[in-house]
XYZ file of C-alpha atoms in Angstrom:
371
model
C 0.041 -0.014 -0.063
C 2.743 2.264 0.910
C 4.466 1.349 -2.310
C 1.325 2.508 -4.281
C 1.135 5.784 -2.672
C 4.756 6.322 -3.154
C 4.596 5.459 -6.810
C 1.514 7.761 -7.004
C 3.405 10.663 -5.693
C 6.073 10.102 -8.147
C 3.832 10.250 -10.979
C 2.138 13.128 -9.993
C 5.642 14.998 -9.554
C 6.765 13.930 -12.884
C 3.561 15.202 -14.637
C 3.947 18.531 -12.664
C 7.517 18.739 -14.041
C 6.760 17.756 -17.379
C 3.832 20.723 -17.477
C 6.323 23.175 -15.979
C 9.069 22.164 -18.502
C 6.608 22.393 -21.677
C 7.536 25.058 -23.715
C 3.956 26.509 -23.766
C 4.206 27.006 -19.926
C 7.593 28.512 -20.088
C 6.365 30.742 -22.647
C 3.429 31.967 -20.509
C 5.598 32.514 -17.161
C 7.978 34.549 -19.128
C 5.141 36.539 -20.581
C 3.477 37.231 -17.084
C 7.025 38.160 -15.779
C 7.679 40.424 -18.664
C 4.251 42.116 -18.146
C 4.852 42.275 -14.405
C 8.274 44.217 -15.216
C 6.934 46.200 -17.766
C 4.165 47.602 -15.541
C 6.685 48.343 -12.808
C 8.911 50.142 -15.312
C 5.942 52.171 -16.908
C 5.085 53.366 -13.186
C 8.760 54.200 -12.527
C 9.019 55.924 -16.043
C 5.788 58.325 -15.353
C 6.896 61.397 -13.726
C 4.998 62.776 -10.832
C 2.578 65.534 -11.618
C 3.976 69.069 -11.522
C 3.512 71.079 -8.249
C 2.174 74.152 -9.789
C 2.714 77.333 -8.370
C -0.318 78.849 -6.738
C -2.392 75.764 -6.703
C -3.447 74.323 -3.333
C -0.234 72.887 -1.583
C 1.957 74.260 -4.470
C 4.823 76.766 -3.949
C 3.621 80.604 -3.411
C 3.542 83.041 -6.320
C 6.073 85.857 -5.361
C 6.852 87.091 -9.002
C 5.108 89.353 -11.187
C 3.682 87.320 -13.927
C 1.877 87.715 -17.193
C -0.973 85.700 -18.292
C -0.427 84.074 -21.830
C -3.230 83.410 -24.470
C -3.481 80.049 -23.359
C -4.026 80.775 -19.756
C -0.493 79.897 -18.709
C 1.381 82.266 -16.391
C 4.984 83.439 -17.203
C 7.078 84.894 -14.193
C 9.609 87.498 -15.020
C 12.047 89.930 -13.250
C 13.259 93.326 -14.319
C 16.769 94.477 -14.534
C 18.708 97.869 -15.520
C 17.119 101.236 -16.038
C 13.263 101.567 -16.310
C 12.074 100.534 -19.656
C 10.228 103.861 -20.169
C 13.585 105.760 -20.502
C 15.678 102.673 -21.901
C 17.432 103.109 -25.227
C 17.592 99.226 -25.653
C 15.005 96.555 -24.350
C 16.223 92.900 -24.147
C 14.502 89.609 -23.348
C 16.998 87.384 -21.909
C 16.532 83.771 -22.124
C 18.319 81.814 -19.013
C 20.133 78.237 -19.461
C 19.230 74.762 -18.618
C 18.780 74.437 -14.535
C 18.507 78.169 -14.112
C 15.754 80.904 -13.667
C 14.821 84.578 -14.071
C 17.304 85.093 -11.009
C 20.341 84.083 -13.283
C 20.501 86.803 -15.887
C 24.198 86.491 -16.375
C 24.275 89.262 -18.940
C 22.810 91.644 -16.445
C 24.468 90.625 -13.213
C 27.976 90.238 -14.887
C 27.977 94.099 -15.939
C 28.478 96.837 -13.528
C 25.360 99.064 -12.796
C 27.121 101.983 -14.231
C 27.820 100.460 -17.438
C 24.298 99.185 -17.761
C 22.992 102.889 -16.959
C 25.448 104.436 -19.274
C 24.223 102.181 -22.277
C 20.582 102.917 -21.105
C 19.790 99.071 -20.942
C 16.548 97.483 -19.752
C 16.717 93.775 -19.334
C 13.808 91.520 -18.432
C 14.498 87.816 -17.582
C 11.678 85.292 -17.183
C 11.366 81.720 -16.021
C 10.949 79.441 -18.929
C 7.768 77.115 -18.710
C 7.974 74.802 -15.726
C 10.958 76.642 -14.131
C 10.532 78.765 -11.254
C 7.089 80.282 -11.081
C 6.136 79.893 -14.630
C 3.265 77.332 -15.413
C 4.554 74.105 -16.964
C 3.788 73.460 -20.709
C 3.612 70.029 -21.474
C 2.760 70.873 -25.257
C 5.925 72.903 -25.447
C 7.520 72.852 -28.797
C 10.607 74.347 -30.701
C 7.795 77.127 -31.950
C 5.755 77.742 -28.669
C 8.463 79.299 -26.668
C 9.379 81.786 -29.265
C 5.606 82.909 -29.528
C 5.907 82.941 -25.511
C 8.572 85.441 -25.705
C 6.743 87.433 -28.260
C 3.652 87.586 -26.156
C 5.857 88.520 -22.926
C 7.315 91.501 -25.033
C 3.696 92.781 -25.998
C 2.374 92.530 -22.535
C 5.198 94.266 -20.970
C 4.878 96.953 -23.647
C 8.396 96.574 -25.104
C 7.372 98.141 -28.432
C 7.326 96.574 -32.022
C 10.964 95.463 -31.894
C 13.249 94.097 -29.056
C 16.667 92.449 -28.660
C 16.910 88.676 -27.390
C 19.808 87.260 -25.695
C 20.150 83.620 -24.897
C 22.619 81.560 -23.136
C 23.335 77.943 -23.409
C 19.888 76.054 -23.607
C 18.576 79.478 -23.566
C 20.848 80.439 -26.488
C 19.035 77.624 -28.561
C 15.899 79.394 -27.977
C 17.338 82.265 -29.964
C 17.354 80.073 -33.108
C 13.733 79.638 -32.553
C 13.060 83.201 -32.337
C 15.083 84.115 -35.476
C 12.892 81.363 -37.316
C 9.246 82.196 -35.942
C 9.385 85.984 -34.808
C 12.149 87.679 -36.877
C 9.913 90.661 -37.558
C 9.993 91.425 -33.646
C 13.607 91.333 -33.462
C 15.953 94.441 -33.059
C 18.908 92.153 -32.637
C 20.125 88.910 -31.129
C 22.983 87.261 -29.354
C 23.427 83.575 -28.754
C 26.021 82.708 -26.098
C 27.276 78.940 -26.213
C 24.025 77.882 -27.672
C 23.398 74.076 -27.072
C 23.769 71.971 -30.377
C 21.059 69.418 -31.247
C 23.095 66.601 -33.071
C 19.977 65.669 -35.171
C 19.209 68.997 -36.631
C 18.413 69.353 -40.350
C 21.317 70.578 -42.438
C 24.256 69.504 -40.226
C 26.874 66.924 -41.881
C 26.225 63.342 -40.508
C 30.093 62.773 -40.060
C 30.517 66.100 -38.491
C 27.490 65.618 -36.188
C 28.723 62.064 -35.396
C 32.533 63.345 -34.758
C 31.113 66.119 -32.130
C 28.648 63.544 -30.359
C 31.223 61.057 -29.715
C 33.343 63.509 -28.216
C 30.982 63.860 -25.315
C 31.134 61.413 -22.434
C 29.252 58.150 -22.927
C 26.671 59.005 -20.194
C 25.889 62.275 -22.150
C 25.626 60.469 -25.411
C 23.055 58.220 -23.712
C 21.215 61.076 -22.243
C 20.412 62.925 -25.382
C 20.063 59.923 -27.436
C 17.156 58.900 -25.105
C 15.582 62.345 -25.178
C 15.759 62.277 -28.993
C 14.635 58.667 -29.749
C 12.633 57.748 -26.498
C 11.594 60.934 -24.998
C 8.675 59.504 -22.801
C 11.764 57.640 -21.111
C 13.835 61.053 -20.284
C 12.561 61.420 -16.793
C 13.152 57.649 -15.719
C 16.594 57.715 -17.454
C 18.070 60.632 -15.575
C 16.462 59.580 -12.145
C 17.061 55.625 -12.117
C 20.480 54.419 -10.551
C 21.097 51.617 -12.907
C 23.039 53.751 -15.563
C 24.692 56.840 -15.462
C 22.617 59.796 -16.405
C 23.340 63.261 -18.048
C 26.584 64.836 -16.468
C 24.779 67.953 -16.030
C 21.804 66.683 -14.458
C 23.993 64.309 -12.099
C 26.391 66.916 -11.313
C 29.629 65.772 -12.663
C 31.853 68.892 -13.102
C 34.697 66.919 -14.504
C 32.665 66.306 -17.558
C 31.342 69.956 -17.852
C 33.875 72.550 -17.010
C 36.919 73.710 -18.812
C 40.201 75.262 -17.242
C 38.629 78.875 -17.599
C 35.462 77.428 -16.183
C 37.131 76.189 -12.882
C 38.871 79.664 -12.602
C 35.562 81.566 -12.887
C 34.034 79.250 -10.222
C 36.986 79.641 -7.809
C 36.651 83.325 -7.908
C 33.199 83.080 -7.151
C 31.608 84.601 -10.282
C 28.829 82.197 -10.785
C 27.572 81.709 -7.285
C 23.851 81.128 -6.564
C 21.956 81.416 -3.273
C 20.487 78.086 -2.064
C 17.201 79.775 -2.145
C 17.541 80.486 -5.930
C 18.836 76.707 -6.452
C 15.878 75.277 -4.979
C 13.707 77.581 -6.861
C 14.646 76.280 -10.229
C 12.730 73.072 -10.000
C 10.499 73.665 -7.191
C 7.539 72.751 -9.408
C 9.059 69.544 -10.556
C 11.987 68.300 -12.734
C 9.755 66.711 -15.423
C 8.303 69.674 -16.891
C 11.327 72.047 -16.416
C 14.812 70.339 -16.966
C 13.725 67.126 -18.617
C 11.164 68.874 -20.913
C 14.064 71.179 -22.036
C 16.029 68.082 -22.995
C 12.973 66.346 -24.793
C 12.237 69.758 -26.785
C 16.057 70.704 -27.207
C 17.300 67.548 -28.649
C 14.016 66.352 -30.202
C 13.077 66.643 -33.897
C 12.842 70.014 -35.268
C 11.346 71.280 -38.493
C 14.230 73.287 -39.259
C 17.899 73.687 -38.701
C 19.717 76.815 -38.019
C 21.460 76.602 -41.275
C 18.214 76.892 -42.936
C 17.539 80.454 -41.595
C 17.450 83.470 -43.640
C 19.175 87.033 -42.618
C 16.255 88.800 -40.642
C 18.366 91.919 -41.196
C 18.965 91.993 -44.892
C 19.555 95.866 -44.993
C 22.177 95.349 -42.189
C 20.187 97.712 -40.016
C 20.813 95.113 -37.090
C 22.920 92.338 -36.359
C 22.962 88.766 -35.053
C 25.955 87.520 -32.830
C 27.196 84.101 -32.023
C 29.591 83.656 -29.151
C 31.398 80.436 -28.516
C 34.442 79.370 -26.367
C 36.817 77.056 -28.248
C 37.507 75.034 -24.854
C 33.575 74.438 -24.061
C 33.047 70.807 -22.836
C 29.635 70.833 -23.273
C 28.891 72.694 -26.731
C 31.225 71.284 -29.562
C 33.018 74.357 -31.272
C 33.263 72.253 -34.448
C 29.346 72.167 -35.267
C 29.278 75.899 -34.015
C 31.764 76.897 -36.627
C 30.189 75.017 -39.341
C 26.681 76.807 -38.663
C 28.623 80.162 -38.667
C 30.131 79.184 -41.972
C 26.799 78.444 -43.458
C 25.314 81.855 -42.256
C 27.527 84.555 -43.251
C 25.364 87.219 -42.036
C 26.122 85.906 -38.524
C 28.661 87.865 -36.536
C 30.674 84.659 -35.171
C 33.022 85.339 -32.225
C 35.161 82.386 -31.138
C 36.798 83.188 -27.874
C 40.519 81.375 -27.329
C 40.400 79.349 -24.180
C 36.809 80.037 -23.561
C 34.568 77.390 -21.700
C 30.884 77.219 -21.115
C 30.834 79.830 -18.450
C 32.078 82.181 -21.077
C 29.610 85.105 -20.079
C 30.980 85.322 -16.583
C 34.402 85.902 -17.585
C 35.776 89.167 -16.718
C 34.384 91.735 -18.708
C 32.795 89.360 -21.378
C 29.209 90.201 -20.765
C 29.907 93.998 -21.279
C 31.783 93.145 -24.526
C 28.590 91.025 -25.638
C 26.330 93.878 -24.840
C 28.256 96.300 -26.662
C 28.713 94.271 -29.733
C 25.168 93.970 -29.989
C 23.929 97.148 -28.983
C 26.377 99.738 -30.318
C 28.365 97.218 -32.714
C 31.437 97.870 -30.686
C 34.384 95.480 -31.587
């Protein structure tokens, strides 16, 4: 009897093993595990909703703001002489991971020079940054239209100047494309390159791309090809994320940059540092990456001279030791746009406008064409 029960158990065990070992069951188990894994990854990849300023439980609104046509608010800060008496009115576009509190073109120039030139500068929080409402539908074109509307609501006149730095410099290409009729002049300072812009030679783009650290190559590749994964990629711990996001200064700063940092010329208060992404990172820095490295409907080399009569000018400033923005591609763009005043600064890094006297030089070249 005991032998019969033992044999029965053995046969049941063999049947169970046979079922589990069958190819069909293996596929089913693999499929279930894959679904569970994908569900977990999907939840992890989804960023938390933005904590909008002025909403219940959200950060307080402390800045003056304008309300745009679509209902979003844009926060701004004014610098220099009053706009009513200003000779020159400038809208400054801040870089990646910054805010309206970081208008280097204003803070790096003495108040005496600003007053002598008669300059009014307004900086603003780009969508999702600081106290400006997020714009989940942001495109290459939408921010240029935001800038135009900001100028209108602040009554800056039919034409105004635009200056952008780094990722903010990239925005100036959009202004030259979509609102050239509103510009009195423009300056791009170390504007970030999109390696997938139309018009860039594939071999040169590939060369410049591969000069970047591998983690930065992957970060921009994800933003371009798998934009919905950008938040997860830069917040997960399995693979290294963007050097800028993860704070890897050895991949970012040049010799001149380190000297500028040691001299305390780019210090930012902890209050303003926390202010930058107080509404969340998804609709500020990571939306920046998605739009900046996404697919554009034009490239800078497609642009036409907005000042054909030479009454105004466009300037492009680039340090030749910039570790974030490849000088080779900047040179190529400048060669294809002979109407651009290209200024390559020997030894200059990405913190170029914070170097001694540099912002004043940039202002004078743009406003009074001083060489």
